[in-house]
mmCIF file of C-alpha atoms in Angstrom:
data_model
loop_
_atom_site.group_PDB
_atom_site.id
_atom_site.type_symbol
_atom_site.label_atom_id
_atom_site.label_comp_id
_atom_site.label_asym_id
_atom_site.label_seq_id
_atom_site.Cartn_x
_atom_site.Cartn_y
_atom_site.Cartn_z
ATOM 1 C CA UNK E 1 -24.681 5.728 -6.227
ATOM 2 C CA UNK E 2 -21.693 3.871 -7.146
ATOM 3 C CA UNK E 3 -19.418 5.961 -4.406
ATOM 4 C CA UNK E 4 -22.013 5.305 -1.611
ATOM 5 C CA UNK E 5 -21.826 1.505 -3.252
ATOM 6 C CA UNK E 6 -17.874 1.947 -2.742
ATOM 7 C CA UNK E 7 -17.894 4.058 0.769
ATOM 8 C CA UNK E 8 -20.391 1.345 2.301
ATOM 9 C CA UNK E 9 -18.256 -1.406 1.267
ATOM 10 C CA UNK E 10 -15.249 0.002 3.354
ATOM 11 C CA UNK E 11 -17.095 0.863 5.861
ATOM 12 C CA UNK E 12 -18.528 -3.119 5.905
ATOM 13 C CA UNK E 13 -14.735 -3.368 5.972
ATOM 14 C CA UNK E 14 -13.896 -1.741 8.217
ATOM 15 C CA UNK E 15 -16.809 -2.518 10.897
ATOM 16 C CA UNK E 16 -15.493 -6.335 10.628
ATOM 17 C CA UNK E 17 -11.703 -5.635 10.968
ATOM 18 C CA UNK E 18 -12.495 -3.468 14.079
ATOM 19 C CA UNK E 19 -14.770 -6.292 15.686
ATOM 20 C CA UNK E 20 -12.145 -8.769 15.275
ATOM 21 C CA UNK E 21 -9.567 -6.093 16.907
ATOM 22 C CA UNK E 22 -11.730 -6.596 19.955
ATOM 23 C CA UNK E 23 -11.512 -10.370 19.937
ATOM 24 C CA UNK E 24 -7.863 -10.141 19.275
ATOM 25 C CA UNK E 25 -7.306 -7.997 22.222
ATOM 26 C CA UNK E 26 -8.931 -10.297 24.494
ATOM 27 C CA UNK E 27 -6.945 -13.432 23.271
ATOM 28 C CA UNK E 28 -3.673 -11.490 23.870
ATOM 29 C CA UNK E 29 -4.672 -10.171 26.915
ATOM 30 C CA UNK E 30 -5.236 -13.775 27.756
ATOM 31 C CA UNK E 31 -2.121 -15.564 26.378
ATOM 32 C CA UNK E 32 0.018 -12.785 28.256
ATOM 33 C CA UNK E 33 -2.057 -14.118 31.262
ATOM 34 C CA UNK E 34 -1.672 -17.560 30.880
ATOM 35 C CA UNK E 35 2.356 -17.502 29.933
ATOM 36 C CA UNK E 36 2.618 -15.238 33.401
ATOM 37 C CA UNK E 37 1.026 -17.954 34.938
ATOM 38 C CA UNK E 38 2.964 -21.323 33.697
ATOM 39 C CA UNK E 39 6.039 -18.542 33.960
ATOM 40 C CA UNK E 40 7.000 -19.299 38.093
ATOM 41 C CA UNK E 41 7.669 -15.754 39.701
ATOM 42 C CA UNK E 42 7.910 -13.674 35.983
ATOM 43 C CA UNK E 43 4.984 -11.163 37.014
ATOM 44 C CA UNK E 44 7.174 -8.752 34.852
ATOM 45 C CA UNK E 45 5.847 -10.344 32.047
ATOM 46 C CA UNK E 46 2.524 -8.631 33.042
ATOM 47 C CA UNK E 47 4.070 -5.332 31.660
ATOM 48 C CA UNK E 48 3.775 -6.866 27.746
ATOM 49 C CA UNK E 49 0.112 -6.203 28.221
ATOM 50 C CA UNK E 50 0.326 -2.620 27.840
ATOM 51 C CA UNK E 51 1.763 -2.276 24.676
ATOM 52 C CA UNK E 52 -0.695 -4.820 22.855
ATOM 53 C CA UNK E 53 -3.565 -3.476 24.121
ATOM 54 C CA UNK E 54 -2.583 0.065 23.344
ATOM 55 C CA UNK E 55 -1.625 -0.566 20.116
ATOM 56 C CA UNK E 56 -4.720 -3.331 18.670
ATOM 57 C CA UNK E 57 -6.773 -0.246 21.196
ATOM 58 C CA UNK E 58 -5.056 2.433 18.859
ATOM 59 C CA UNK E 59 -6.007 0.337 15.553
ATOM 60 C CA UNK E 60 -9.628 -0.282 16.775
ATOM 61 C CA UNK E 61 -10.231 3.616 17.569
ATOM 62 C CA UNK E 62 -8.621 4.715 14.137
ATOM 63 C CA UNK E 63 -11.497 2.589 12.522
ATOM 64 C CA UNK E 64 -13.928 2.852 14.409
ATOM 65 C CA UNK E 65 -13.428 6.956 13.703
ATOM 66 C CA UNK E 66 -12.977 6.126 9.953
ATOM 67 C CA UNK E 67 -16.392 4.004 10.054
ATOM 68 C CA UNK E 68 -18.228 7.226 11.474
ATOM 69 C CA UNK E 69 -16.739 9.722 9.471
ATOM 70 C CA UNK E 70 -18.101 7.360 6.374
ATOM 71 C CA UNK E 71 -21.637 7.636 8.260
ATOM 72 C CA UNK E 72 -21.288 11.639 8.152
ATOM 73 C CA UNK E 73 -19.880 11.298 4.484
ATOM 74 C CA UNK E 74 -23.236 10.019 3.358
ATOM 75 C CA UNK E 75 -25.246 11.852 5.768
ATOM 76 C CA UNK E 76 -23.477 15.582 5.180
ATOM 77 C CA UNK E 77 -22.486 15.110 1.612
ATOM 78 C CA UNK E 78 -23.869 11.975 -0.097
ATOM 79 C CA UNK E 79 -27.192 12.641 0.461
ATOM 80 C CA UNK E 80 -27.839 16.272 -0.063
ATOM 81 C CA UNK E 81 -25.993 15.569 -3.381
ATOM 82 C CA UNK E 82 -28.496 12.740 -4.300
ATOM 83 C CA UNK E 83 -31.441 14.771 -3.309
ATOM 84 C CA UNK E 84 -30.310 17.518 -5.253
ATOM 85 C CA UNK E 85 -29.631 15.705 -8.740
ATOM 86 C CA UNK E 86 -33.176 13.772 -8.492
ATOM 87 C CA UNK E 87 -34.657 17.792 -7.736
ATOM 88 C CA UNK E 88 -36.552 16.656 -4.680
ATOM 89 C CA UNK E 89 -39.082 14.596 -7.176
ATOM 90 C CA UNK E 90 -38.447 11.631 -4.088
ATOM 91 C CA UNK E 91 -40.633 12.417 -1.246
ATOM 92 C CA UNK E 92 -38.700 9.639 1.138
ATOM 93 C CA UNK E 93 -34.828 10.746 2.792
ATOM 94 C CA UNK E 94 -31.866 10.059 0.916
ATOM 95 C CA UNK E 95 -30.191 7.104 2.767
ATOM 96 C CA UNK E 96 -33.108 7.385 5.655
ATOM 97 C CA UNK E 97 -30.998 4.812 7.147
ATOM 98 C CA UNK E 98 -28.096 6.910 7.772
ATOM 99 C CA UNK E 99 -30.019 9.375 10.234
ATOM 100 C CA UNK E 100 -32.572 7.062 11.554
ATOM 101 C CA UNK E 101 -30.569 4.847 13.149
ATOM 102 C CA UNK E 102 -28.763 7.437 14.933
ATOM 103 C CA UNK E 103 -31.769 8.826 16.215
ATOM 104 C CA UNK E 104 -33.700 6.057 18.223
ATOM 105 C CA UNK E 105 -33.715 7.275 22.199
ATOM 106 C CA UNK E 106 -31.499 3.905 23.288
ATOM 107 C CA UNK E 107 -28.213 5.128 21.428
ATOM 108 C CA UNK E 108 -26.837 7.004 24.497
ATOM 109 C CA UNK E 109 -26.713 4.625 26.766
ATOM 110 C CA UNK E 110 -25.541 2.260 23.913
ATOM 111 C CA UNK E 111 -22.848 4.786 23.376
ATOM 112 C CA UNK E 112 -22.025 4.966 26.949
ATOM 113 C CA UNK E 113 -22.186 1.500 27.444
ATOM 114 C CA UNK E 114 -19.548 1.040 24.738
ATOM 115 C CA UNK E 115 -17.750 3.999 26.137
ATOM 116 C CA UNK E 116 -16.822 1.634 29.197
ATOM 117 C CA UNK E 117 -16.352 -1.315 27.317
ATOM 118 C CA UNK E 118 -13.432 0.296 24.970
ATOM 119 C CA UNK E 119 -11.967 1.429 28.091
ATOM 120 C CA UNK E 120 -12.254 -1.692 29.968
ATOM 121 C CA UNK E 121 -10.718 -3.204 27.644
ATOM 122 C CA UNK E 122 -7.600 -1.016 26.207
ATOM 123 C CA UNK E 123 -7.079 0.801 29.395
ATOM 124 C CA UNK E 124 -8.443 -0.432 32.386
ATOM 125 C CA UNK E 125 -6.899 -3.951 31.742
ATOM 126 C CA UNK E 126 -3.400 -3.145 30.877
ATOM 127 C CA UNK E 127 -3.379 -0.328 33.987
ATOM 128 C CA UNK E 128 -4.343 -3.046 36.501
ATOM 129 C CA UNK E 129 -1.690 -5.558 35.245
ATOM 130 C CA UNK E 130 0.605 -2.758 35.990
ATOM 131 C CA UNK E 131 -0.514 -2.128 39.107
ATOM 132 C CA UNK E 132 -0.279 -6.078 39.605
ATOM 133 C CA UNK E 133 3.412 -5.806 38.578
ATOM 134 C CA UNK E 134 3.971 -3.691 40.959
ATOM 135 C CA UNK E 135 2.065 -4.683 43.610
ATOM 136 C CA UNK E 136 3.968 -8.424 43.555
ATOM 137 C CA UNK E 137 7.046 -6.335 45.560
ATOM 138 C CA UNK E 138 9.584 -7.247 42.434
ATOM 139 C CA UNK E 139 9.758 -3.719 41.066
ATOM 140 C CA UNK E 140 13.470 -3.052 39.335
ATOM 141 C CA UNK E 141 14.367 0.330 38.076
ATOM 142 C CA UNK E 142 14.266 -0.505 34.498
ATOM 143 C CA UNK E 143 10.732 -1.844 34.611
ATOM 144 C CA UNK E 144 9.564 0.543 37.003
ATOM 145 C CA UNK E 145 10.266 3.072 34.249
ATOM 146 C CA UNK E 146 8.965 0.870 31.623
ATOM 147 C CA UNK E 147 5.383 0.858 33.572
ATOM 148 C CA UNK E 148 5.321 4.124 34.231
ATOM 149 C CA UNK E 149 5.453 4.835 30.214
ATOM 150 C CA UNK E 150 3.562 1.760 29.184
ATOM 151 C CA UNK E 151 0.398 4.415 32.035
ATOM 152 C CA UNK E 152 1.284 7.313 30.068
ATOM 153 C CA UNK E 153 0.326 5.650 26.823
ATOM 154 C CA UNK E 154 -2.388 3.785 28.226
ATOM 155 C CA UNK E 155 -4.159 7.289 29.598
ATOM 156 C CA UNK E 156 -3.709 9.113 26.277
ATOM 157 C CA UNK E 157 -5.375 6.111 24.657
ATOM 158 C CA UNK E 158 -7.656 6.933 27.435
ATOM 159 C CA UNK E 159 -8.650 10.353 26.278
ATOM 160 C CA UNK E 160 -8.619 9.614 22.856
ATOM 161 C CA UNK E 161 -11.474 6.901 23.242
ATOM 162 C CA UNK E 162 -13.485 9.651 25.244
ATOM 163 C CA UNK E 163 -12.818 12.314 22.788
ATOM 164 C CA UNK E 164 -13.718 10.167 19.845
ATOM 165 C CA UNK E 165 -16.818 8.615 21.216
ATOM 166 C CA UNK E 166 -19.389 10.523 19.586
ATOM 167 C CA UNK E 167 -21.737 11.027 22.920
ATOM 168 C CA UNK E 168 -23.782 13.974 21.292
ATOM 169 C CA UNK E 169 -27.506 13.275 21.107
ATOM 170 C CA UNK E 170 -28.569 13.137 17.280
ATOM 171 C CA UNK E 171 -32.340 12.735 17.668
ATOM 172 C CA UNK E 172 -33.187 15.124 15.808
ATOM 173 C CA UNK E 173 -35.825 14.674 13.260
ATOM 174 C CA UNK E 174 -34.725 12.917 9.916
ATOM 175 C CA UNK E 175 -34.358 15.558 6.867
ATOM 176 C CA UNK E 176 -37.135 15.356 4.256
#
C-alpha cells in the first residue's frame, strides 16, 4: 500500500505538470504571435513556433506515457500482488478504480478526441505557421532550411502522439 500511496502521488504529479504543459504551449504559441505581429514585416519570426511547441509537445507526451504506464503498474502488478497477499478473502477488485474507469463505452471517442487536440496543438499549429512563413513570399535559404527541419521534427512528434495514444478498447470486464 505504501508504493501505490507513492506511485499515485507521482502520477498526481505528473497529471498536473502535463496539464500546465498544455497551457504553456498555448501562451507561447501566443506571445510568438503577438511579437510577429507588433514585429512590422518579421514573419520569420513565425519559425520560433516550431521548436517550442515540439519541445513543451515532447515533455507533455513523455508524461503523459509515464502517467499511463503508472495506471498499468497498478493494474498489471500492484493489484494482483495485493490480491494475492490478502488470499482472495476480499470479494471487491483490487484498485476497482484502475480498470473501471478505463472501461466505460465514452473513452474512445474521449481518446480520439484528445488524439486531435495533442495534434492540434504540437503539430498542426507550428506546421501552419510554417506554411505562413512561407507563404508571406520572404523565404531565404537559411530559413527555408530551418522550416523544412523545424516539419521534420514536427511530423515525428506527429507519430509519436499517434503511437502513444493508447486507442485500444479496454472494456473488458473488471477482474474479480
Amino acid at each position: 500500500m505504501a508504493e501505490y500511496e507513492v506511485i499515485k502521488g507521482e502520477q498526481r504529479a505528473r497529471i498536473g505538470f502535463r496539464d500546465n504543459l498544455l497551457y504553456a504551449t498555448l501562451a507561447s504559441m501566443a506571445a510568438v504571435i503577438a511579437v510577429t505581429l507588433q514585429a512590422n514585416h518579421r514573419v520569420e519570426l513565425l519559425l520560433l513556433l516550431p521548436p517550442v511547441s515540439v519541445l513543451l509537445g515532447w515533455t507533455y507526451l513523455v508524461n503523459d506515457e509515464k502517467i499511463s504506464a503508472i495506471g498499468r503498474y497498478v493494474r498489471e502488478e500492484l493489484a494482483p500482488q495485493l490480491a494475492a497477499l490478502t488470499h482472495g478473502q476480499n470479494q471487491v477488485p483490487v484498485f476497482g478504480w484502475e480498470v473501471a474507469h478505463r472501461s466505460d463505452r465514452r473513452r474512445m471517442s474521449r481518446k480520439w478526441l484528445q488524439l486531435a487536440v495533442d495534434l492540434l496543438t504540437f503539430c498542426a499549429s507550428p506546421a501552419a505557421a510554417v506554411v505562413v512563413y512561407w507563404a508571406a513570399g520572404q523565404v531565404r535559404a537559411p530559413l527555408l532550411v530551418l522550416s523544412l527541419v523545424e516539419l521534420a521534427a514536427i511530423a515525428v512528434l506527429g507519430a509519436q502522439i499517434v503511437l502513444y495514444a493508447d486507442l485500444k478498447s479496454s472494456r473488458a470486464a473488471p477482474p474479480g
